[in-house]
CSV table of C-alpha atoms in Angstrom, one decimal:
chain,number,residue,atom,x,y,z
A,1481,MET,CA,0.0,0.0,0.0
A,1482,GLY,CA,1.2,3.5,-0.7
A,1483,ALA,CA,1.9,6.2,1.9
A,1484,VAL,CA,-1.1,7.9,3.3
A,1485,GLN,CA,-1.4,11.5,2.0
A,1486,VAL,CA,-1.9,14.0,4.9
A,1487,LYS,CA,-4.0,17.0,3.7
A,1488,LYS,CA,-2.4,20.3,4.3
A,1489,ILE,CA,-4.3,22.8,6.5
A,1490,ARG,CA,-5.5,25.8,4.3
A,1491,VAL,CA,-5.6,29.2,6.0
A,1492,LEU,CA,-7.0,32.3,4.5
A,1493,HIS,CA,-6.3,35.8,5.9
A,1494,LEU,CA,-8.7,38.7,5.0
A,1495,PRO,CA,-9.9,41.4,4.4
A,1496,THR,CA,-7.1,44.0,4.7
A,1497,THR,CA,-3.3,44.5,4.5
A,1498,VAL,CA,-3.3,46.9,7.5
A,1499,GLY,CA,0.2,47.0,9.0
A,1500,GLY,CA,1.3,44.1,6.8
A,1501,ASN,CA,0.8,41.7,9.7
A,1502,PRO,CA,-1.6,39.4,7.9
A,1503,GLN,CA,0.8,39.1,5.0
A,1504,GLY,CA,3.9,38.6,7.2
A,1505,LEU,CA,2.1,35.9,9.2
A,1506,SER,CA,0.8,34.1,6.1
A,1507,LEU,CA,4.3,34.1,4.6
A,1508,HIS,CA,5.8,32.4,7.7
A,1509,LEU,CA,2.9,29.9,8.1
A,1510,ASN,CA,3.7,28.7,4.6
A,1511,LYS,CA,7.3,28.3,5.7
A,1512,ILE,CA,6.3,25.9,8.5
A,1513,GLY,CA,4.0,23.8,6.3
A,1514,ILE,CA,0.6,25.5,6.6
A,1515,GLU,CA,-0.9,26.4,3.2
A,1516,SER,CA,-1.8,30.1,3.7
A,1517,GLU,CA,-3.0,33.0,1.5
A,1518,THR,CA,-4.0,36.6,2.0
A,1519,TRP,CA,-6.9,38.4,0.3
A,1520,THR,CA,-7.6,42.1,0.7
A,1521,ILE,CA,-10.6,44.1,-0.5
A,1522,TRP,CA,-8.4,47.1,-1.5
A,1523,GLN,CA,-4.7,47.7,-1.7
A,1524,ASN,CA,-3.2,50.9,-0.2
A,1525,TYR,CA,-0.2,53.1,-1.0
A,1526,ILE,CA,2.0,51.2,1.5
A,1527,GLY,CA,1.9,48.2,-0.7
A,1528,TYR,CA,2.2,45.1,1.5
A,1529,PRO,CA,1.7,42.3,-1.0
A,1530,ALA,CA,-1.5,40.2,-1.0
A,1531,ASP,CA,-2.2,37.1,-2.9
A,1532,LYS,CA,-5.5,38.5,-4.1
A,1533,VAL,CA,-6.8,42.1,-4.4
A,1534,ILE,CA,-10.6,41.9,-4.7
A,1535,CYS,CA,-11.2,45.5,-5.9
A,1536,GLY,CA,-9.0,47.6,-8.1
A,1537,SER,CA,-8.4,51.2,-7.0
A,1538,SER,CA,-10.2,52.6,-10.1
A,1539,GLU,CA,-13.3,50.5,-9.9
A,1540,ASN,CA,-16.6,52.0,-8.9
A,1541,ARG,CA,-18.5,51.0,-5.8
A,1542,VAL,CA,-21.2,48.9,-7.5
A,1543,ARG,CA,-18.6,46.8,-9.4
A,1544,CYS,CA,-16.6,46.4,-6.2
A,1545,GLU,CA,-19.5,45.2,-4.2
A,1546,ILE,CA,-20.4,42.6,-6.9
A,1547,LYS,CA,-16.8,41.4,-6.7
A,1548,ARG,CA,-17.0,41.3,-2.9
A,1549,ILE,CA,-20.2,39.1,-3.1
A,1550,PHE,CA,-18.4,36.7,-5.4
A,1551,ALA,CA,-15.5,36.7,-3.0
A,1552,LEU,CA,-17.7,34.9,-0.5
A,1553,ARG,CA,-16.4,31.8,-2.1
A,1554,TYR,CA,-13.5,32.1,0.3
A,1555,ILE,CA,-15.8,30.2,2.8
A,1556,TYR,CA,-15.4,27.1,0.7
A,1557,TYR,CA,-11.7,27.7,-0.1
A,1558,SER,CA,-10.2,27.3,3.3
A,1559,ASP,CA,-10.2,25.2,6.5
A,1560,VAL,CA,-9.3,28.2,8.7
A,1561,VAL,CA,-10.3,31.8,8.3
A,1562,PHE,CA,-8.1,34.4,10.0
A,1563,PHE,CA,-9.8,37.8,10.0
A,1564,ASN,CA,-7.6,40.9,10.5
A,1565,PHE,CA,-8.2,44.5,11.6
A,1566,GLY,CA,-11.2,43.3,13.5
A,1567,GLN,CA,-13.3,42.9,10.3
A,1568,THR,CA,-15.0,40.3,8.2
A,1569,LEU,CA,-15.4,40.6,4.4
A,1570,PHE,CA,-18.4,42.8,4.9
A,1571,GLN,CA,-17.5,45.7,7.1
A,1572,GLN,CA,-20.0,47.6,9.2
A,1573,LEU,CA,-19.7,51.4,9.1
A,1574,PRO,CA,-21.2,54.0,11.4
A,1575,GLN,CA,-23.6,56.6,9.9
A,1576,THR,CA,-21.4,59.4,11.3
A,1577,GLN,CA,-18.6,58.2,9.0
A,1578,TYR,CA,-20.4,59.8,6.1
A,1579,GLU,CA,-20.9,63.5,6.5
A,1580,ASP,CA,-22.4,64.5,3.1
A,1581,LYS,CA,-25.2,66.9,3.9
A,1582,ARG,CA,-27.2,66.0,0.8
A,1583,PHE,CA,-30.3,64.0,1.5
A,1584,THR,CA,-29.9,61.6,-1.4
A,1585,ALA,CA,-26.3,60.8,-0.5
A,1586,ARG,CA,-27.2,60.2,3.2
A,1587,LEU,CA,-30.1,58.0,2.1
A,1588,LEU,CA,-27.9,55.9,-0.2
A,1589,PHE,CA,-25.3,55.5,2.5
A,1590,SER,CA,-28.0,54.4,5.0
A,1591,LEU,CA,-29.2,51.8,2.5
A,1592,TYR,CA,-25.6,50.7,1.9
A,1593,ARG,CA,-25.2,50.2,5.7
A,1594,GLN,CA,-28.3,48.0,5.7
A,1595,TYR,CA,-27.0,46.0,2.8
A,1596,ALA,CA,-23.6,45.5,4.5
A,1597,SER,CA,-25.3,44.3,7.7
A,1598,LEU,CA,-27.4,41.8,5.7
A,1599,MET,CA,-24.4,40.5,3.9
A,1600,GLN,CA,-22.4,40.1,7.1
A,1601,ASN,CA,-25.3,38.1,8.5
A,1602,VAL,CA,-25.1,35.9,5.4
A,1603,GLU,CA,-21.3,35.6,5.7
A,1604,LEU,CA,-21.4,34.6,9.4
A,1605,TYR,CA,-24.2,32.2,8.8
A,1606,LEU,CA,-22.3,30.4,6.0
A,1607,LEU,CA,-19.1,30.3,8.1
A,1608,LYS,CA,-21.0,28.7,11.0
A,1609,LYS,CA,-23.0,26.3,8.8
A,1610,ASN,CA,-19.7,25.1,7.1
A,1611,ARG,CA,-18.1,24.7,10.6
A,1612,LYS,CA,-15.1,26.9,9.6
A,1613,ILE,CA,-12.4,27.5,12.2
A,1614,LEU,CA,-12.2,31.2,12.8
A,1615,LEU,CA,-9.4,33.3,14.3
A,1616,ILE,CA,-9.3,37.1,14.5
A,1617,GLN,CA,-6.6,39.7,15.2
A,1618,TYR,CA,-7.3,43.3,16.4
A,1619,GLN,CA,-4.6,45.8,15.5
A,1620,GLY,CA,-5.6,49.3,16.8
A,1621,ASP,CA,-8.5,51.5,16.0
A,1622,ASP,CA,-10.6,48.5,15.0
A,1623,ALA,CA,-11.0,48.0,18.8
A,1624,ARG,CA,-10.1,51.3,20.4
A,1625,GLN,CA,-13.0,53.3,21.7
A,1626,GLY,CA,-12.9,57.0,22.4
A,1627,ASP,CA,-15.1,57.0,25.4
A,1628,TYR,CA,-13.0,54.2,27.1
A,1629,LEU,CA,-9.7,56.0,26.3
A,1630,LEU,CA,-10.9,59.3,27.7
A,1631,LYS,CA,-12.3,57.7,30.9
A,1632,HIS,CA,-9.4,55.5,31.8
A,1633,PHE,CA,-6.1,56.9,30.4
A,1634,PRO,CA,-4.8,60.5,31.0
A,1635,ILE,CA,-2.6,60.1,27.9
A,1636,ASN,CA,-4.5,58.7,24.9
A,1637,THR,CA,-5.1,59.1,21.2
A,1638,ALA,CA,-8.7,60.3,21.6
A,1639,THR,CA,-7.4,63.7,22.7
A,1640,GLN,CA,-5.3,64.2,19.6
A,1641,VAL,CA,-7.5,63.2,16.7
A,1642,GLU,CA,-10.0,65.2,14.7
A,1643,THR,CA,-13.7,65.5,15.7
A,1644,GLY,CA,-15.6,62.4,14.6
A,1645,TYR,CA,-12.5,60.1,14.5
A,1646,TYR,CA,-14.1,58.4,17.5
A,1647,SER,CA,-17.8,59.0,18.1
A,1648,ARG,CA,-20.5,57.6,20.4
A,1649,GLU,CA,-21.9,55.7,17.5
A,1650,SER,CA,-18.6,54.3,16.3
A,1651,ASP,CA,-17.6,53.2,19.8
A,1652,ALA,CA,-21.0,51.4,20.2
A,1653,LEU,CA,-20.6,49.7,16.8
A,1654,LYS,CA,-17.1,48.5,17.7
A,1655,ARG,CA,-18.4,47.0,20.9
A,1656,GLU,CA,-21.2,45.3,19.0
A,1657,GLN,CA,-18.9,44.0,16.3
A,1658,ILE,CA,-16.3,42.7,18.8
A,1659,GLN,CA,-19.0,40.8,20.7
A,1660,ARG,CA,-20.6,39.4,17.6
A,1661,ILE,CA,-17.5,38.2,15.7
A,1662,THR,CA,-15.3,37.1,18.6
A,1663,LYS,CA,-17.9,34.7,20.0
A,1664,MET,CA,-17.6,32.7,16.8
A,1665,CYS,CA,-13.8,32.6,16.9
A,1666,PHE,CA,-11.6,30.0,18.5
A,1667,LYS,CA,-9.0,32.6,19.3
A,1668,THR,CA,-8.9,36.4,19.5
A,1669,TYR,CA,-5.6,38.2,19.4
A,1670,ALA,CA,-4.5,41.8,20.0
A,1671,LEU,CA,-1.3,43.2,18.4
A,1672,ASN,CA,-1.4,46.1,20.9
A,1673,PRO,CA,-1.8,45.3,24.6
A,1674,ASP,CA,-4.1,48.3,25.3
A,1675,LEU,CA,-6.8,46.6,23.2
A,1676,LEU,CA,-7.1,43.8,25.7
A,1677,HIS,CA,-8.9,46.3,28.0
A,1678,VAL,CA,-11.9,46.2,25.6
A,1679,LEU,CA,-11.6,42.7,24.1
A,1680,PRO,CA,-13.3,39.7,25.7
A,1681,ILE,CA,-11.7,37.8,28.6
A,1682,GLY,CA,-9.5,35.1,27.1
A,1683,SER,CA,-8.2,37.3,24.3
A,1684,GLU,CA,-4.4,37.1,23.9
A,1685,PHE,CA,-1.6,39.5,23.1
A,1686,LEU,CA,0.2,38.6,19.8
A,1687,PRO,CA,3.4,40.4,19.0
A,1688,TYR,CA,3.8,41.9,15.5
A,1689,SER,CA,5.2,39.4,13.0
A,1690,HIS,CA,5.0,41.3,9.8
A,1691,ILE,CA,8.7,41.3,8.8
A,1692,SER,CA,11.2,38.6,7.9
A,1693,LEU,CA,14.3,39.1,10.1
A,1694,GLU,CA,16.6,38.0,7.2
A,1695,ASP,CA,15.1,40.8,5.0
A,1696,TRP,CA,15.6,43.5,7.7
A,1697,SER,CA,19.3,43.1,8.6
A,1698,PRO,CA,20.7,45.7,11.0
A,1699,TYR,CA,22.4,48.9,9.8
A,1700,TYR,CA,24.3,50.3,12.8
A,1701,THR,CA,24.9,53.9,11.9
A,1702,GLN,CA,25.1,55.4,15.4
A,1703,MET,CA,28.9,55.9,15.3
A,1704,ALA,CA,29.0,57.8,12.0
A,1705,SER,CA,30.9,61.1,12.3
A,1706,ARG,CA,28.1,63.5,11.4
A,1707,PRO,CA,25.2,65.1,13.1
A,1708,LEU,CA,22.7,62.6,14.6
A,1709,ARG,CA,19.9,61.6,12.2
A,1710,ILE,CA,16.5,61.5,13.9
A,1711,GLY,CA,13.7,59.8,12.0
A,1712,HIS,CA,9.9,60.1,12.3
A,1713,ALA,CA,7.3,58.5,10.1
A,1714,PRO,CA,3.7,59.7,10.9
A,1715,SER,CA,0.8,57.8,9.4
A,1716,HIS,CA,-1.5,60.2,11.3
A,1717,ARG,CA,0.2,63.3,12.7
A,1718,GLY,CA,-2.2,63.8,15.6
A,1719,PHE,CA,-2.2,60.1,16.6
A,1720,LYS,CA,1.6,60.0,16.5
A,1721,GLY,CA,2.2,63.3,18.4
A,1722,THR,CA,4.1,64.8,15.4
A,1723,LYS,CA,3.3,68.4,16.4
A,1724,LEU,CA,5.0,67.9,19.8
A,1725,ILE,CA,7.9,66.1,18.3
A,1726,LEU,CA,8.6,68.7,15.7
A,1727,ALA,CA,8.2,71.6,18.2
A,1728,SER,CA,10.6,69.9,20.6
A,1729,LEU,CA,13.2,69.5,17.8
A,1730,GLU,CA,12.8,73.1,16.8
A,1731,GLU,CA,13.5,74.2,20.4
A,1732,LEU,CA,16.6,72.0,20.6
A,1733,LYS,CA,17.8,73.5,17.3
A,1734,ARG,CA,17.4,77.0,18.8
A,1735,GLU,CA,19.5,75.8,21.8
A,1736,GLY,CA,22.3,75.0,19.4
A,1737,PHE,CA,22.0,71.2,19.1
A,1738,GLU,CA,23.0,69.8,15.7
A,1739,PHE,CA,21.0,67.0,14.1
A,1740,GLU,CA,19.3,66.0,10.9
A,1741,LEU,CA,15.5,65.3,10.8
A,1742,VAL,CA,14.4,62.6,8.4
A,1743,LEU,CA,10.6,62.8,8.0
A,1744,VAL,CA,9.0,59.9,6.2
A,1745,GLU,CA,5.5,60.3,4.9
A,1746,GLY,CA,3.4,58.9,2.0
A,1747,ARG,CA,6.0,56.3,1.1
A,1748,SER,CA,5.5,52.7,0.2
A,1749,ASN,CA,6.9,50.2,2.7
A,1750,SER,CA,9.9,49.4,0.5
A,1751,GLU,CA,10.7,53.1,-0.1
A,1752,ALA,CA,10.3,53.9,3.6
A,1753,LYS,CA,12.7,51.1,4.5
A,1754,GLU,CA,15.5,52.7,2.6
A,1755,CYS,CA,14.9,55.9,4.6
A,1756,TYR,CA,14.9,54.1,7.9
A,1757,LYS,CA,18.3,52.5,7.1
A,1758,THR,CA,19.9,56.0,7.1
A,1759,VAL,CA,18.6,57.2,10.5
A,1760,ASP,CA,20.3,56.7,13.9
A,1761,VAL,CA,17.2,57.0,16.1
A,1762,LEU,CA,13.5,56.8,15.4
A,1763,VAL,CA,10.7,58.6,17.2
A,1764,ASP,CA,7.5,56.5,17.0
A,1765,GLN,CA,4.4,57.6,18.9
A,1766,LEU,CA,3.5,59.5,22.0
A,1767,PHE,CA,-0.2,58.7,22.8
A,1768,ALA,CA,-1.1,55.1,22.0
A,1769,GLY,CA,0.8,53.5,24.9
A,1770,TRP,CA,2.7,50.9,22.8
A,1771,TYR,CA,5.0,50.8,19.8
A,1772,GLY,CA,3.7,50.1,16.3
A,1773,GLY,CA,4.9,47.9,13.4
A,1774,LEU,CA,7.1,50.8,12.3
A,1775,ALA,CA,9.1,50.5,15.6
A,1776,VAL,CA,9.6,46.8,15.0
A,1777,GLU,CA,11.0,47.6,11.6
A,1778,ALA,CA,13.3,50.2,13.0
A,1779,MET,CA,14.5,48.0,15.9
A,1780,ALA,CA,15.2,45.2,13.4
A,1781,LEU,CA,17.4,47.7,11.5
A,1782,GLY,CA,19.3,48.5,14.7
A,1783,LYS,CA,17.7,51.8,15.5
A,1784,PRO,CA,16.8,52.9,19.0
A,1785,VAL,CA,13.1,53.8,19.3
A,1786,VAL,CA,11.6,56.7,21.3
A,1787,VAL,CA,8.0,55.9,22.3
A,1788,TYR,CA,5.4,56.3,25.1
A,1789,ILE,CA,4.7,53.0,26.9
A,1790,ARG,CA,1.7,52.8,29.2
A,1791,LYS,CA,2.6,50.9,32.3
A,1792,ALA,CA,-1.0,49.9,33.0
A,1793,ASP,CA,-0.9,47.8,29.7
A,1794,LEU,CA,2.2,45.8,30.5
A,1795,LYS,CA,0.2,43.3,32.6
A,1796,PHE,CA,-1.0,41.9,29.2
A,1797,ILE,CA,2.4,41.0,27.8
A,1798,PRO,CA,5.0,38.4,29.0
A,1799,PRO,CA,6.9,39.7,32.1
A,1800,LYS,CA,10.3,39.0,30.5
A,1801,MET,CA,9.2,40.9,27.4
A,1802,ALA,CA,8.4,43.9,29.5
A,1803,ALA,CA,11.7,43.6,31.4
A,1804,GLU,CA,13.7,43.5,28.1
A,1805,LEU,CA,12.0,46.5,26.4
A,1806,PRO,CA,14.9,48.5,25.0
A,1807,VAL,CA,12.9,51.6,24.0
A,1808,ILE,CA,13.6,55.1,25.2
A,1809,HIS,CA,10.5,56.1,27.0
A,1810,ALA,CA,8.9,59.5,26.5
A,1811,THR,CA,5.6,61.1,27.3
A,1812,PRO,CA,4.0,64.1,25.6
A,1813,ASP,CA,5.4,66.2,28.4
A,1814,SER,CA,8.9,64.7,28.4
A,1815,ILE,CA,9.6,64.3,24.7
A,1816,GLY,CA,11.8,67.4,24.7
A,1817,SER,CA,14.0,66.2,27.6
A,1818,ALA,CA,14.1,62.7,26.0
A,1819,LEU,CA,15.4,64.1,22.7
A,1820,ARG,CA,17.9,66.3,24.5
A,1821,LYS,CA,19.2,63.2,26.4
A,1822,ILE,CA,19.6,61.4,23.1
A,1823,LEU,CA,21.6,64.3,21.6
A,1824,GLU,CA,23.8,64.5,24.6
A,1825,MET,CA,24.3,60.7,24.9
A,1826,PRO,CA,27.7,59.2,24.0
A,1827,ARG,CA,27.3,57.5,20.6
A,1828,SER,CA,28.6,54.2,22.0
A,1829,GLU,CA,25.7,54.2,24.5
A,1830,LEU,CA,23.3,54.8,21.6
A,1831,LEU,CA,24.9,51.9,19.7
A,1832,ASP,CA,24.4,49.6,22.7
A,1833,ILE,CA,20.7,50.4,22.7
A,1834,ALA,CA,20.6,49.8,18.9
A,1835,ARG,CA,22.1,46.3,19.4
A,1836,ARG,CA,19.7,45.5,22.3
A,1837,SER,CA,16.8,46.7,20.0
A,1838,ARG,CA,17.8,44.2,17.3
A,1839,ALA,CA,18.2,41.4,19.9
A,1840,TYR,CA,14.7,42.2,21.3
A,1841,VAL,CA,13.1,41.9,17.9
A,1842,GLU,CA,14.9,38.6,17.3
A,1843,ARG,CA,13.5,37.2,20.6
A,1844,TRP,CA,10.0,38.6,20.7
A,1845,HIS,CA,9.0,39.3,17.1
A,1846,ASP,CA,10.5,36.3,15.4
A,1847,PRO,CA,7.8,35.5,12.8
A,1848,ILE,CA,8.6,31.8,12.7
A,1849,THR,CA,8.1,31.5,16.5
A,1850,ILE,CA,4.8,33.4,16.2
A,1851,ALA,CA,3.7,31.3,13.2
A,1852,GLU,CA,4.4,28.1,15.2
A,1853,ARG,CA,2.2,29.5,18.0
A,1854,ILE,CA,-0.6,30.1,15.5
A,1855,LYS,CA,-0.1,26.6,14.1
A,1856,LYS,CA,-0.5,25.1,17.6
A,1857,ASP,CA,-3.7,27.1,18.1
A,1858,ILE,CA,-5.1,25.9,14.8
A,1859,GLU,CA,-4.3,22.3,15.6
A,1860,LYS,CA,-6.0,22.7,19.0
A,1861,ALA,CA,-9.1,24.1,17.2
A,1862,ILE,CA,-9.1,21.2,14.8
A,1863,SER,CA,-8.9,18.7,17.7
A,1864,ALA,CA,-11.7,20.5,19.6
A,1865,ARG,CA,-13.9,20.4,16.5
């Protein structure tokens, strides 16, 4: 008799490329024997590669929705569905997201919301009927709620964003969607520890795993005989605290400090990477309470990172991970003094932080280790089913 063929587990990640984490995780699941693909509804300027882009950037809404309906075939394509950015294929939108004052436009958007709700009902019903194993990862503002942030954290992103970014309706919708989707999922993960304050009990912290360490080799530039190069890459200037960072740097320049600012905005990930290689230090974000995927990229390249870390959130991560954090801590009030300290710091000390930053990423953001963890969770889910 011939050898028994063992069927490979097929995993599908959808519906976004936000942060590149679905794509990075999928790549490394493939490397350890899990057949994995990523689909996204739209591609954005950052350009994390997906196996399938459902809607082209130039296609109209009607054509795109028809393609999205046909994309429901994903349910029959895979054994495991790994949702990302807290969404299913059919996203629910708050009415306040659409501010057009014309009656016809508001009516059409209201009808679209009803259609999206109906289609999500169909999607979730088919997933349940076909007994698919579901996982989901939350990545940031897919779970963050303005009312919770303002009530519980003195330093938070809700104080920095434009009116309507968080709203009573969007907060309520996030809570409803979290409850509705996670109860169907075998595992719920959070890429940022603060999200675990608002996710169901039993949800787990999952470190970023969007980069291959071999593709992000360190560039230790800290000992170069030139003014220090300070990098900053705001995806949202208010969210990142860019105004405070730039004001602090201007003040330090007036005091006579010499440095070079490298501001990275509107670049694809590959273009931005070339900029990050040239900096000596990267300033990440001052209000979220944790570092982003950008900081992981910078640390992998051997760049010390300046960021605000909220101590109340550290209970959600491994104690050893918290103890080994190599970042230079700064609050909105202390960013000026943190930057001054960096400019006055011996370059050898900065290089030591750079080396510890690379080692930290190798230990805690190793994508193979994280993919192995997901593989074990999938195997547990299959056994439980």
